[in-house]
Tab-separated table of C-alpha atoms and ligand atoms in Angstrom:
chain	number	residue	atom	x	y	z
M	1	MET	CA	1.187	-92.942	8.644
M	2	GLU	CA	0.751	-89.360	7.498
M	3	LYS	CA	3.732	-88.058	5.545
M	4	ILE	CA	5.202	-85.046	7.352
M	5	SER	CA	8.722	-83.834	6.604
M	6	ARG	CA	11.155	-84.600	9.397
M	7	THR	CA	12.499	-82.000	11.815
M	8	LYS	CA	15.805	-82.611	13.571
M	9	ILE	CA	15.714	-82.734	17.343
M	10	ILE	CA	18.144	-79.830	17.662
M	11	ASP	CA	15.632	-77.657	15.765
M	12	LEU	CA	12.589	-78.963	17.640
M	13	LEU	CA	14.208	-78.084	20.953
M	14	ALA	CA	14.930	-74.565	19.748
M	15	THR	CA	11.482	-73.813	18.341
M	16	GLU	CA	8.725	-71.842	20.047
M	17	THR	CA	5.883	-72.764	17.694
M	18	PHE	CA	4.023	-75.064	20.019
M	19	GLY	CA	0.942	-76.790	18.680
M	20	ALA	CA	2.489	-77.609	15.302
M	21	LYS	CA	2.294	-81.126	13.918
M	22	VAL	CA	5.808	-82.490	13.446
M	23	ASN	CA	7.669	-85.636	12.481
M	24	VAL	CA	10.722	-86.740	14.433
M	25	LYS	CA	12.973	-89.744	13.810
M	26	GLY	CA	15.615	-91.203	16.077
M	27	TRP	CA	16.801	-93.973	18.384
M	28	VAL	CA	15.284	-94.783	21.762
M	29	ARG	CA	17.580	-93.970	24.648
M	30	THR	CA	15.188	-94.800	27.485
M	31	ARG	CA	11.554	-95.622	28.019
M	32	ARG	CA	9.748	-95.254	31.308
M	33	GLY	CA	6.277	-94.504	32.641
M	34	SER	CA	3.057	-95.987	33.959
M	35	LYS	CA	0.339	-98.281	32.628
M	36	GLN	CA	-1.387	-95.282	31.057
M	37	VAL	CA	1.372	-93.104	29.727
M	38	ASN	CA	5.004	-93.677	28.677
M	39	PHE	CA	7.876	-91.274	28.179
M	40	ILE	CA	10.416	-92.086	25.492
M	41	ALA	CA	13.740	-90.221	25.305
M	42	LEU	CA	14.563	-90.079	21.603
M	43	ASN	CA	17.922	-89.002	20.151
M	44	ASP	CA	18.850	-88.429	16.520
M	45	GLY	CA	22.475	-87.358	16.944
M	46	SER	CA	21.878	-83.737	15.949
M	47	THR	CA	22.428	-82.706	19.586
M	48	ILE	CA	23.346	-84.302	22.857
M	49	ASN	CA	19.826	-83.490	24.092
M	50	ASN	CA	16.962	-85.950	23.696
M	51	ILE	CA	13.398	-85.040	22.919
M	52	GLN	CA	10.731	-86.525	25.124
M	53	ILE	CA	7.946	-88.383	23.322
M	54	VAL	CA	4.780	-88.680	25.392
M	55	VAL	CA	2.775	-91.799	24.526
M	56	ASP	CA	-0.784	-92.316	25.684
M	57	LEU	CA	-0.732	-96.126	25.621
M	58	ALA	CA	-4.493	-96.518	25.067
M	59	ASN	CA	-4.139	-94.960	21.595
M	60	PHE	CA	-1.592	-97.456	20.249
M	61	ASP	CA	-1.363	-101.069	19.191
M	62	GLU	CA	0.064	-103.302	21.901
M	63	GLU	CA	2.331	-105.307	19.561
M	64	MET	CA	3.872	-102.117	18.205
M	65	LEU	CA	4.439	-100.770	21.719
M	66	LYS	CA	6.351	-103.941	22.671
M	67	GLN	CA	8.895	-103.126	19.982
M	68	ILE	CA	9.801	-99.801	21.521
M	69	THR	CA	12.921	-100.898	23.404
M	70	THR	CA	16.271	-99.207	24.055
M	71	GLY	CA	18.120	-98.849	20.742
M	72	ALA	CA	15.051	-99.240	18.501
M	73	CYS	CA	14.595	-96.693	15.721
M	74	LEU	CA	11.295	-94.790	15.567
M	75	SER	CA	9.465	-92.361	13.351
M	76	VAL	CA	6.932	-90.330	15.338
M	77	ASN	CA	4.239	-87.934	14.177
M	78	GLY	CA	2.961	-85.761	16.960
M	79	THR	CA	2.122	-82.367	18.378
M	80	LEU	CA	4.963	-80.210	19.608
M	81	THR	CA	4.046	-78.960	23.053
M	82	GLU	CA	5.685	-76.978	25.788
M	83	SER	CA	7.218	-79.333	28.303
M	84	VAL	CA	7.012	-79.070	32.043
M	85	GLY	CA	8.809	-82.164	33.261
M	86	SER	CA	11.336	-83.281	30.640
M	87	GLY	CA	14.119	-80.812	31.407
M	88	GLN	CA	13.683	-79.410	27.892
M	89	LYS	CA	11.476	-76.652	26.552
M	90	ALA	CA	9.588	-78.874	24.116
M	91	GLU	CA	8.200	-82.400	23.925
M	92	VAL	CA	6.146	-84.338	21.398
M	93	GLN	CA	2.693	-85.771	22.152
M	94	ALA	CA	2.655	-88.842	19.910
M	95	LEU	CA	-0.193	-89.242	17.391
M	96	GLU	CA	1.343	-91.965	15.199
M	97	ILE	CA	4.391	-94.159	15.769
M	98	GLU	CA	6.194	-96.349	13.266
M	99	VAL	CA	8.988	-98.660	14.388
M	100	LEU	CA	11.596	-98.310	11.621
M	101	GLY	CA	13.984	-100.770	13.193
M	102	THR	CA	13.526	-103.079	16.145
M	103	CYS	CA	16.451	-103.705	18.464
M	104	ASP	CA	16.938	-107.120	20.023
M	105	ASN	CA	17.904	-107.658	23.624
M	106	THR	CA	21.557	-108.388	22.828
M	107	TYR	CA	22.020	-104.631	22.267
M	108	PRO	CA	25.118	-103.870	24.363
M	109	LEU	CA	24.192	-100.297	25.301
M	110	GLN	CA	21.348	-101.188	27.647
M	111	LYS	CA	22.608	-99.537	30.770
M	112	LYS	CA	24.598	-96.456	31.547
M	113	GLY	CA	28.158	-96.257	32.768
M	114	HIS	CA	30.077	-98.584	30.464
M	115	SER	CA	33.866	-98.374	30.709
M	116	MET	CA	35.849	-96.676	27.939
M	117	GLU	CA	37.663	-99.981	27.361
M	118	PHE	CA	34.397	-101.820	26.791
M	119	LEU	CA	33.103	-99.099	24.476
M	120	ARG	CA	36.284	-99.397	22.352
M	121	GLU	CA	35.333	-103.036	21.742
M	122	ILE	CA	32.001	-101.877	20.362
M	123	ALA	CA	33.346	-98.890	18.408
M	124	HIS	CA	30.661	-99.545	15.765
M	125	LEU	CA	27.988	-98.608	18.327
M	126	ARG	CA	29.708	-96.146	20.618
M	127	PRO	CA	28.695	-93.043	18.600
M	128	ARG	CA	25.223	-93.714	20.035
M	129	THR	CA	26.375	-92.906	23.560
M	130	ASN	CA	26.214	-89.356	24.900
M	131	THR	CA	29.968	-89.269	25.360
M	132	PHE	CA	30.957	-90.310	21.850
M	133	GLY	CA	28.175	-88.341	20.238
M	134	ALA	CA	29.634	-85.281	21.962
M	135	VAL	CA	33.230	-86.135	21.035
M	136	PHE	CA	32.480	-86.732	17.359
M	137	ARG	CA	30.328	-83.620	17.004
M	138	ILE	CA	33.213	-81.635	18.490
M	139	ARG	CA	35.592	-83.392	16.087
M	140	HIS	CA	33.484	-82.176	13.166
M	141	HIS	CA	33.385	-78.617	14.493
M	142	MET	CA	37.148	-78.572	14.985
M	143	ALA	CA	37.690	-79.653	11.375
M	144	MET	CA	35.414	-76.801	10.270
M	145	ALA	CA	37.285	-74.340	12.489
M	146	ILE	CA	40.594	-75.374	10.986
M	147	HIS	CA	39.447	-74.877	7.406
M	148	ARG	CA	37.891	-71.523	8.286
M	149	PHE	CA	40.980	-70.278	10.121
M	150	PHE	CA	43.233	-70.890	7.143
M	151	HIS	CA	40.713	-69.892	4.504
M	152	GLU	CA	40.083	-66.547	6.248
M	153	ARG	CA	43.815	-65.894	6.188
M	154	GLY	CA	44.288	-66.668	2.502
M	155	PHE	CA	45.885	-70.097	2.885
M	156	PHE	CA	45.118	-72.707	0.223
M	157	TYR	CA	44.140	-76.253	1.159
M	158	PHE	CA	46.664	-78.408	-0.660
M	159	HIS	CA	46.304	-82.185	-1.033
M	160	THR	CA	49.504	-84.118	-0.544
M	161	PRO	CA	49.831	-87.804	-1.429
M	162	ILE	CA	49.156	-90.612	1.014
M	163	ILE	CA	51.344	-93.106	-0.826
M	164	THR	CA	54.938	-91.900	-0.915
M	165	GLY	CA	58.485	-92.991	-1.691
M	166	SER	CA	60.157	-90.779	0.932
M	167	ASP	CA	60.367	-90.776	4.728
M	168	CYS	CA	59.825	-87.120	5.698
M	169	GLU	CA	60.693	-87.471	9.364
M	170	GLY	CA	63.509	-89.926	8.647
M	171	ALA	CA	62.514	-92.047	11.604
M	172	GLY	CA	61.906	-95.220	9.580
M	173	GLN	CA	58.466	-95.838	11.036
M	174	MET	CA	56.573	-96.353	7.798
M	175	PHE	CA	53.930	-98.864	6.739
M	176	GLN	CA	54.900	-100.359	3.420
M	177	VAL	CA	52.447	-100.378	0.501
M	178	THR	CA	52.802	-103.266	-1.908
M	179	THR	CA	50.895	-105.464	-4.323
M	180	MET	CA	53.711	-108.013	-4.475
M	181	ASN	CA	52.981	-111.606	-3.556
M	182	LEU	CA	54.602	-111.857	-0.138
M	183	TYR	CA	54.857	-115.663	-0.519
M	184	ASP	CA	56.871	-115.325	-3.697
M	185	LEU	CA	59.148	-112.288	-3.509
M	186	LYS	CA	61.674	-111.738	-6.315
M	187	HIS	CA	65.234	-110.864	-5.302
M	188	ASP	CA	68.061	-109.218	-7.256
M	189	GLU	CA	71.710	-110.453	-7.520
M	190	THR	CA	72.560	-108.971	-4.101
M	191	GLY	CA	69.679	-110.760	-2.411
M	192	ALA	CA	67.661	-107.575	-1.915
M	193	ILE	CA	63.955	-107.498	-2.751
M	194	ASP	CA	63.422	-106.462	-6.370
M	195	TYR	CA	60.848	-103.688	-6.181
M	196	SER	CA	60.800	-103.203	-9.946
M	197	ASN	CA	58.086	-105.875	-9.861
M	198	ASP	CA	55.982	-103.869	-7.451
M	199	PHE	CA	53.004	-101.726	-8.435
M	200	PHE	CA	54.935	-98.443	-8.516
M	201	GLY	CA	58.205	-100.033	-9.662
M	202	LYS	CA	59.822	-98.939	-6.414
M	203	GLN	CA	59.426	-99.282	-2.666
M	204	THR	CA	56.543	-97.181	-1.345
M	205	SER	CA	54.869	-96.522	1.996
M	206	LEU	CA	52.029	-94.628	3.663
M	207	THR	CA	53.101	-91.077	4.415
M	208	VAL	CA	54.171	-89.948	7.898
M	209	SER	CA	53.685	-86.279	6.943
M	210	GLY	CA	52.623	-84.118	4.009
M	211	GLN	CA	55.276	-81.526	4.788
M	212	LEU	CA	57.794	-82.113	2.015
M	213	GLU	CA	55.133	-81.821	-0.693
M	214	GLY	CA	53.531	-78.972	1.274
M	215	GLU	CA	56.794	-77.047	1.035
M	216	LEU	CA	56.754	-77.424	-2.753
M	217	ALA	CA	53.329	-75.785	-2.770
M	218	ALA	CA	54.353	-72.970	-0.397
M	219	MET	CA	57.164	-72.154	-2.830
M	220	ALA	CA	54.496	-71.488	-5.450
M	221	MET	CA	51.282	-70.475	-3.708
M	222	GLY	CA	52.767	-68.653	-0.730
M	223	ALA	CA	50.704	-70.056	2.109
M	224	ILE	CA	49.137	-73.506	2.133
M	225	TYR	CA	47.952	-76.093	4.595
M	226	THR	CA	47.380	-79.812	4.412
M	227	PHE	CA	44.813	-81.716	6.476
M	228	GLY	CA	44.861	-85.446	6.046
M	229	PRO	CA	45.599	-88.843	7.518
M	230	THR	CA	49.169	-89.775	8.351
M	231	PHE	CA	50.569	-93.118	9.419
M	232	ARG	CA	53.297	-94.137	11.820
M	233	ALA	CA	54.384	-97.669	12.588
M	234	GLU	CA	55.923	-96.685	15.907
M	235	ASN	CA	55.275	-99.325	18.492
M	236	SER	CA	54.184	-96.897	21.183
M	237	ASN	CA	51.221	-98.106	23.171
M	238	THR	CA	50.504	-94.821	24.931
M	239	PRO	CA	47.344	-92.754	25.492
M	240	ARG	CA	48.763	-90.166	23.038
M	241	HIS	CA	49.880	-92.245	20.030
M	242	LEU	CA	47.938	-93.650	17.097
M	243	ALA	CA	49.264	-95.565	14.113
M	244	GLU	CA	46.804	-93.622	11.934
M	245	PHE	CA	46.166	-90.020	12.887
M	246	TRP	CA	45.192	-86.782	11.186
M	247	MET	CA	47.572	-83.904	10.872
M	248	ILE	CA	47.221	-80.274	9.837
M	249	GLU	CA	50.380	-78.828	8.314
M	250	PRO	CA	50.556	-75.169	7.302
M	251	GLU	CA	53.612	-74.021	5.370
M	252	VAL	CA	54.332	-70.358	4.666
M	253	ALA	CA	56.865	-68.755	2.324
M	254	PHE	CA	58.851	-65.880	3.900
M	255	ASN	CA	57.820	-66.786	7.462
M	256	GLU	CA	60.617	-67.207	9.968
M	257	ILE	CA	60.358	-68.936	13.306
M	258	GLU	CA	58.793	-65.973	15.154
M	259	GLU	CA	55.905	-65.737	12.666
M	260	ASN	CA	55.609	-69.511	12.787
M	261	MET	CA	55.182	-69.434	16.566
M	262	GLN	CA	52.605	-66.666	16.344
M	263	LEU	CA	50.658	-68.561	13.679
M	264	ALA	CA	50.632	-71.674	15.877
M	265	GLU	CA	49.386	-69.744	18.907
M	266	ASP	CA	46.702	-67.858	16.955
M	267	PHE	CA	45.616	-71.094	15.282
M	268	ILE	CA	45.122	-73.063	18.483
M	269	LYS	CA	43.341	-70.159	20.176
M	270	TYR	CA	40.990	-69.760	17.212
M	271	CYS	CA	40.087	-73.466	17.462
M	272	LEU	CA	39.461	-73.270	21.217
M	273	GLN	CA	37.294	-70.163	20.844
M	274	TRP	CA	35.361	-71.936	18.081
M	275	ALA	CA	34.778	-74.907	20.361
M	276	LEU	CA	33.404	-72.727	23.155
M	277	ASP	CA	31.224	-70.782	20.710
M	278	ASN	CA	29.820	-73.783	18.814
M	279	CYS	CA	30.032	-76.870	21.031
M	280	LEU	CA	29.237	-75.642	24.518
M	281	ASP	CA	26.465	-78.204	25.199
M	282	ASP	CA	28.778	-81.064	24.333
M	283	ILE	CA	31.792	-79.602	26.146
M	284	GLN	CA	29.704	-78.906	29.225
M	285	PHE	CA	28.503	-82.522	29.206
M	286	LEU	CA	32.078	-83.857	29.000
M	287	CYS	CA	33.146	-81.389	31.661
M	288	ASN	CA	30.481	-82.685	34.068
M	289	MET	CA	31.163	-86.332	33.223
M	290	PHE	CA	34.930	-86.600	33.123
M	291	ASP	CA	36.888	-83.474	33.783
M	292	LYS	CA	35.504	-80.733	35.995
M	293	GLU	CA	38.261	-78.304	34.997
M	294	LEU	CA	37.768	-78.662	31.245
M	295	VAL	CA	36.002	-75.374	30.546
M	296	ASP	CA	38.308	-73.455	32.888
M	297	ARG	CA	41.348	-74.964	31.189
M	298	LEU	CA	40.099	-73.977	27.727
M	299	ARG	CA	39.435	-70.417	28.923
M	300	PHE	CA	42.801	-70.236	30.640
M	301	VAL	CA	44.716	-71.167	27.485
M	302	LEU	CA	42.640	-68.700	25.471
M	303	ASN	CA	43.367	-65.825	27.818
M	304	ASN	CA	47.087	-66.322	28.353
M	305	GLU	CA	50.149	-65.912	26.179
M	306	PHE	CA	52.148	-69.041	25.478
M	307	VAL	CA	55.541	-68.957	27.218
M	308	ARG	CA	58.427	-69.006	24.736
M	309	LEU	CA	61.894	-70.252	25.597
M	310	THR	CA	64.723	-72.248	24.088
M	311	TYR	CA	65.335	-75.935	24.608
M	312	THR	CA	68.571	-75.003	26.406
M	313	GLU	CA	66.658	-72.801	28.863
M	314	GLY	CA	64.075	-75.566	29.263
M	315	ILE	CA	66.780	-78.089	30.147
M	316	LYS	CA	68.075	-75.700	32.828
M	317	VAL	CA	64.618	-75.557	34.423
M	318	LEU	CA	64.382	-79.362	34.395
M	319	GLU	CA	67.893	-79.820	35.797
M	320	GLU	CA	67.054	-77.415	38.609
M	321	ALA	CA	63.906	-79.414	39.326
M	322	VAL	CA	66.019	-82.575	39.634
M	323	ALA	CA	68.519	-80.736	41.881
M	324	ASN	CA	65.581	-79.730	44.082
M	325	GLY	CA	64.480	-83.335	44.450
M	326	HIS	CA	61.955	-83.818	41.633
M	327	LYS	CA	62.103	-87.374	40.271
M	328	PHE	CA	61.737	-88.095	36.535
M	329	GLU	CA	61.587	-91.598	35.103
M	330	PHE	CA	63.947	-90.679	32.241
M	331	PRO	CA	67.306	-88.905	32.688
M	332	ILE	CA	67.496	-85.265	31.677
M	333	PHE	CA	70.601	-83.575	30.208
M	334	TRP	CA	71.412	-81.255	27.300
M	335	GLY	CA	70.948	-83.344	24.160
M	336	ALA	CA	68.211	-85.598	25.545
M	337	ASP	CA	64.916	-85.888	23.702
M	338	LEU	CA	62.235	-84.642	26.088
M	339	ALA	CA	59.823	-87.267	27.362
M	340	SER	CA	56.202	-86.420	27.977
M	341	GLU	CA	56.890	-86.176	31.747
M	342	HIS	CA	59.476	-83.426	31.098
M	343	GLU	CA	57.196	-81.508	28.776
M	344	ARG	CA	54.362	-81.690	31.254
M	345	TYR	CA	56.589	-80.582	34.120
M	346	LEU	CA	57.468	-77.407	32.225
M	347	VAL	CA	53.846	-76.715	31.335
M	348	GLU	CA	51.932	-77.886	34.388
M	349	VAL	CA	54.337	-77.387	37.273
M	350	HIS	CA	56.841	-74.729	36.315
M	351	PHE	CA	55.230	-72.229	33.929
M	352	LYS	CA	51.571	-73.219	34.434
M	353	ALA	CA	50.899	-72.198	30.835
M	354	PRO	CA	51.390	-73.612	27.328
M	355	VAL	CA	55.041	-73.453	26.313
M	356	ILE	CA	56.783	-73.105	22.956
M	357	LEU	CA	60.279	-74.575	23.082
M	358	THR	CA	62.674	-73.623	20.273
M	359	ASP	CA	66.194	-74.321	19.066
M	360	TYR	CA	66.586	-78.025	19.799
M	361	PRO	CA	69.815	-79.997	19.359
M	362	LYS	CA	70.112	-80.963	15.696
M	363	GLU	CA	70.710	-84.634	16.536
M	364	ILE	CA	67.167	-85.131	17.830
M	365	LYS	CA	65.389	-83.296	14.994
M	366	SER	CA	64.767	-83.913	11.288
M	367	PHE	CA	67.157	-83.119	8.432
M	368	TYR	CA	65.086	-80.272	6.957
M	369	MET	CA	65.242	-77.845	9.899
M	370	LYS	CA	67.138	-74.581	9.557
M	371	GLN	CA	70.585	-74.806	11.111
M	372	ASN	CA	71.566	-72.181	13.665
M	373	GLU	CA	74.928	-70.355	13.639
M	374	ASP	CA	76.091	-72.279	16.722
M	375	GLY	CA	76.394	-75.462	14.637
M	376	LYS	CA	74.608	-77.399	17.404
M	377	THR	CA	70.954	-76.435	17.289
M	378	VAL	CA	68.198	-76.066	14.700
M	379	ARG	CA	65.241	-73.692	14.445
M	380	ALA	CA	62.714	-76.224	15.685
M	381	MET	CA	59.642	-75.340	17.704
M	382	ASP	CA	57.442	-77.655	19.739
M	383	VAL	CA	54.246	-76.403	21.346
M	384	LEU	CA	53.669	-78.142	24.678
M	385	PHE	CA	50.253	-78.317	26.332
M	386	PRO	CA	48.848	-79.222	29.729
M	387	LYS	CA	47.783	-82.890	29.987
M	388	ILE	CA	49.003	-83.558	26.424
M	389	GLY	CA	52.685	-82.692	26.152
M	390	GLU	CA	53.633	-82.047	22.519
M	391	ILE	CA	50.648	-80.874	20.484
M	392	ILE	CA	52.556	-79.175	17.631
M	393	GLY	CA	55.964	-79.835	16.091
M	394	GLY	CA	57.424	-77.497	13.509
M	395	SER	CA	60.373	-75.427	12.381
M	396	GLN	CA	61.827	-72.867	10.080
M	397	ARG	CA	63.225	-74.829	7.124
M	398	GLU	CA	66.794	-74.916	5.856
M	399	GLU	CA	66.627	-72.972	2.594
M	400	ASN	CA	70.317	-73.226	1.718
M	401	TYR	CA	70.969	-76.031	-0.785
M	402	GLU	CA	74.463	-76.994	0.409
M	403	LYS	CA	73.596	-76.989	4.108
M	404	LEU	CA	70.459	-79.027	3.491
M	405	ALA	CA	72.242	-81.535	1.246
M	406	ARG	CA	74.989	-82.002	3.836
M	407	ARG	CA	72.509	-82.594	6.653
M	408	ALA	CA	70.417	-85.010	4.580
M	409	LYS	CA	73.544	-87.000	3.827
M	410	GLU	CA	74.671	-87.019	7.484
M	411	MET	CA	71.259	-88.281	8.531
M	412	GLY	CA	71.105	-90.964	5.863
M	413	VAL	CA	68.253	-89.501	3.782
M	414	PRO	CA	68.895	-90.760	0.228
M	415	GLU	CA	69.195	-87.970	-2.375
M	416	LYS	CA	67.328	-90.159	-4.890
M	417	ASP	CA	64.214	-90.037	-2.685
M	418	ILE	CA	64.137	-86.240	-2.263
M	419	TRP	CA	65.720	-84.795	-5.444
M	420	TRP	CA	62.465	-82.942	-6.138
M	421	TYR	CA	62.479	-81.439	-2.642
M	422	MET	CA	66.090	-80.335	-3.078
M	423	ASP	CA	65.114	-78.642	-6.350
M	424	THR	CA	63.179	-75.928	-4.487
M	425	ARG	CA	66.489	-74.847	-2.941
M	426	ARG	CA	68.009	-74.508	-6.433
M	427	PHE	CA	65.094	-72.751	-8.116
M	428	GLY	CA	64.293	-69.539	-6.266
M	429	THR	CA	64.751	-70.669	-2.681
M	430	ALA	CA	63.256	-68.557	0.103
M	431	PRO	CA	63.019	-68.581	3.880
M	432	HIS	CA	59.929	-70.471	4.962
M	433	ALA	CA	58.453	-72.204	7.965
M	434	GLY	CA	55.624	-74.481	8.990
M	435	PHE	CA	54.384	-76.913	11.585
M	436	GLY	CA	52.190	-79.948	12.149
M	437	LEU	CA	49.294	-80.074	14.605
M	438	GLY	CA	48.165	-83.545	15.632
M	439	PHE	CA	44.381	-83.329	15.191
M	440	GLU	CA	43.634	-85.985	17.809
M	441	ARG	CA	45.983	-84.324	20.314
M	442	LEU	CA	44.012	-81.098	19.856
M	443	LEU	CA	40.810	-83.087	20.391
M	444	LEU	CA	42.185	-84.613	23.589
M	445	PHE	CA	42.631	-81.090	24.871
M	446	VAL	CA	39.243	-79.786	23.727
M	447	THR	CA	37.201	-82.776	24.906
M	448	GLY	CA	39.134	-83.549	28.089
M	449	MET	CA	39.186	-87.240	27.133
M	450	SER	CA	42.249	-88.984	28.508
M	451	ASN	CA	42.963	-91.572	25.811
M	452	ILE	CA	43.598	-90.733	22.154
M	453	ARG	CA	41.708	-93.905	21.158
M	454	ASP	CA	38.543	-92.149	22.312
M	455	VAL	CA	38.708	-89.089	20.050
M	456	ILE	CA	38.948	-90.890	16.675
M	457	PRO	CA	36.044	-93.069	15.513
M	458	PHE	CA	38.037	-96.193	14.675
M	459	PRO	CA	41.489	-96.123	16.295
M	460	ARG	CA	44.458	-97.937	14.761
M	461	THR	CA	47.062	-98.988	17.334
M	462	PRO	CA	49.448	-101.957	17.677
M	463	ASN	CA	47.410	-105.194	17.469
M	464	ASN	CA	44.202	-103.302	16.820
M	465	ALA	CA	42.607	-102.698	13.420
M	466	GLU	CA	39.026	-103.853	14.030
M	467	PHE	CA	36.114	-102.145	12.260
G	1	4AD	O1	56.402	-83.557	15.441
G	1	4AD	P1	55.942	-84.281	14.206
G	1	4AD	O2	56.547	-85.604	13.941
G	1	4AD	O3	56.205	-83.264	13.022
G	1	4AD	C1	56.028	-83.525	11.703
G	1	4AD	O4	55.522	-84.502	11.239
G	1	4AD	C2	56.400	-82.369	10.813
G	1	4AD	N1	56.539	-82.878	9.440
G	1	4AD	C3	55.361	-81.286	10.948
G	1	4AD	C4	55.676	-80.060	10.112
G	1	4AD	O5	56.600	-79.343	10.458
G	1	4AD	N2	54.958	-79.836	9.045
G	1	4AD	O6	54.361	-84.453	14.262
G	1	4AD	C5	53.525	-83.326	14.368
G	1	4AD	C6	52.439	-83.545	15.402
G	1	4AD	C7	52.942	-83.817	16.801
G	1	4AD	O7	53.264	-82.615	17.476
G	1	4AD	C8	51.763	-84.523	17.424
G	1	4AD	O8	50.770	-83.588	17.810
G	1	4AD	C9	51.220	-85.322	16.255
G	1	4AD	O9	51.685	-84.708	15.072
G	1	4AD	N3	51.662	-86.714	16.296
G	1	4AD	C10	50.874	-87.747	16.622
G	1	4AD	N4	49.590	-87.795	17.004
G	1	4AD	C11	49.062	-89.007	17.269
G	1	4AD	N5	49.746	-90.172	17.175
G	1	4AD	C12	51.041	-90.169	16.793
G	1	4AD	N6	51.698	-91.321	16.667
G	1	4AD	C13	51.669	-88.909	16.499
G	1	4AD	N7	52.890	-88.557	16.097
G	1	4AD	C14	52.871	-87.210	15.973
G	2	MG	MG1	57.573	-83.866	17.092
């Protein structure tokens, strides 16, 4: 076969230089046609669109042609021509075909319309479907958007550790990391496990958040963000929870809660605009397939201000809803942690816009949040979104050493685990604030997918760590 350098399908479909000899490589999506001529839809992942390969059967070896089945991988040399029937501008008239990889008839993606549940069982192959190709291209573009947003604003990307000795959120939902022999654990005099034998000489886990280390960096570099995997061993089998998810956590010295809210709103809007500007083919496909209102919803959020109110005001709205006959599964009262149904009521039914709730009761939030004068609430902020509920959680941080130490003690966070964090409040403390955006929650919103397992390539959830 003549050696011609490969052109990606996305570029072939955009070119106008018909008549050129090109090479295209990709996987067969479908093959149809007559006894004389066949049409192969080839996809190489560069775009959701396939290129049509036109094959004049008389010019090719019969044995080779038999190998061109759904899923097979081909290299095709041919002439790029203007297309009339393929739905695309260009197609390739095949001159030479090499089958790079045959595909046997146990290939599970033979027909269209597989269920999401079935595709999760074949997560190693699902990127080859239109849906997951679209989702994972969008995922890439969103990661790019995030780095660009912060870079353009002078934030530094700061890498926080994945293995840690402290529980940032204090919720005790950590996966332990150990090299100890679990069949032969050593115990001390009190019967407790003796971690001095372990790899790090102490008990360690996978991080639930990079925030505490991120704050150390903000106290030196001014504005930073983290973007990495985080791990939570919460046993919540919901369409919005993963045991392994990615989080983006900006942290900014001298910001107070108002600036923190504005940053969160600007950040999300930048990402949504980026998606519409760079992923429209894929978004349009998902919109047609799964969620007719997807594009409208993205535009709506872009064009409207987020509603800002306090938790206390939010509770009033929810209590009024109950008084007017609305039924919630979980009880609602001042002090209750909001369930997803409450968050979505505020966003979807009452305000019909994204909502930022602030000033939550201190009992339901983490030890590090700045304490308000009222002694009851903290300067927390949650951003609540249609269809998702909480997409961002953040706060202004308590910068006062004594107040922070007291709260850590009350909430059972051991001083020995966070002495280094406490140090920032002794050495030039400053007001500062930050938040965490759940990357997969953002992707749920941008793609319109309804289950978080379908926006990460290989989901980790209770009883599920295949691939
Ligand atoms: O509200 P969270 O727990 O906040 C923090 O971790 C803070 N340390 C962030 C900060 O202030 N720097 O988590 C932040 C976000 C949530 O709003 C949600 O979007 C996402 O992370 N999230 C999850 N996403 C998927 N699966 C889970 N189990 C998640 N838990 C939280
Ligand atoms: Mg939260």
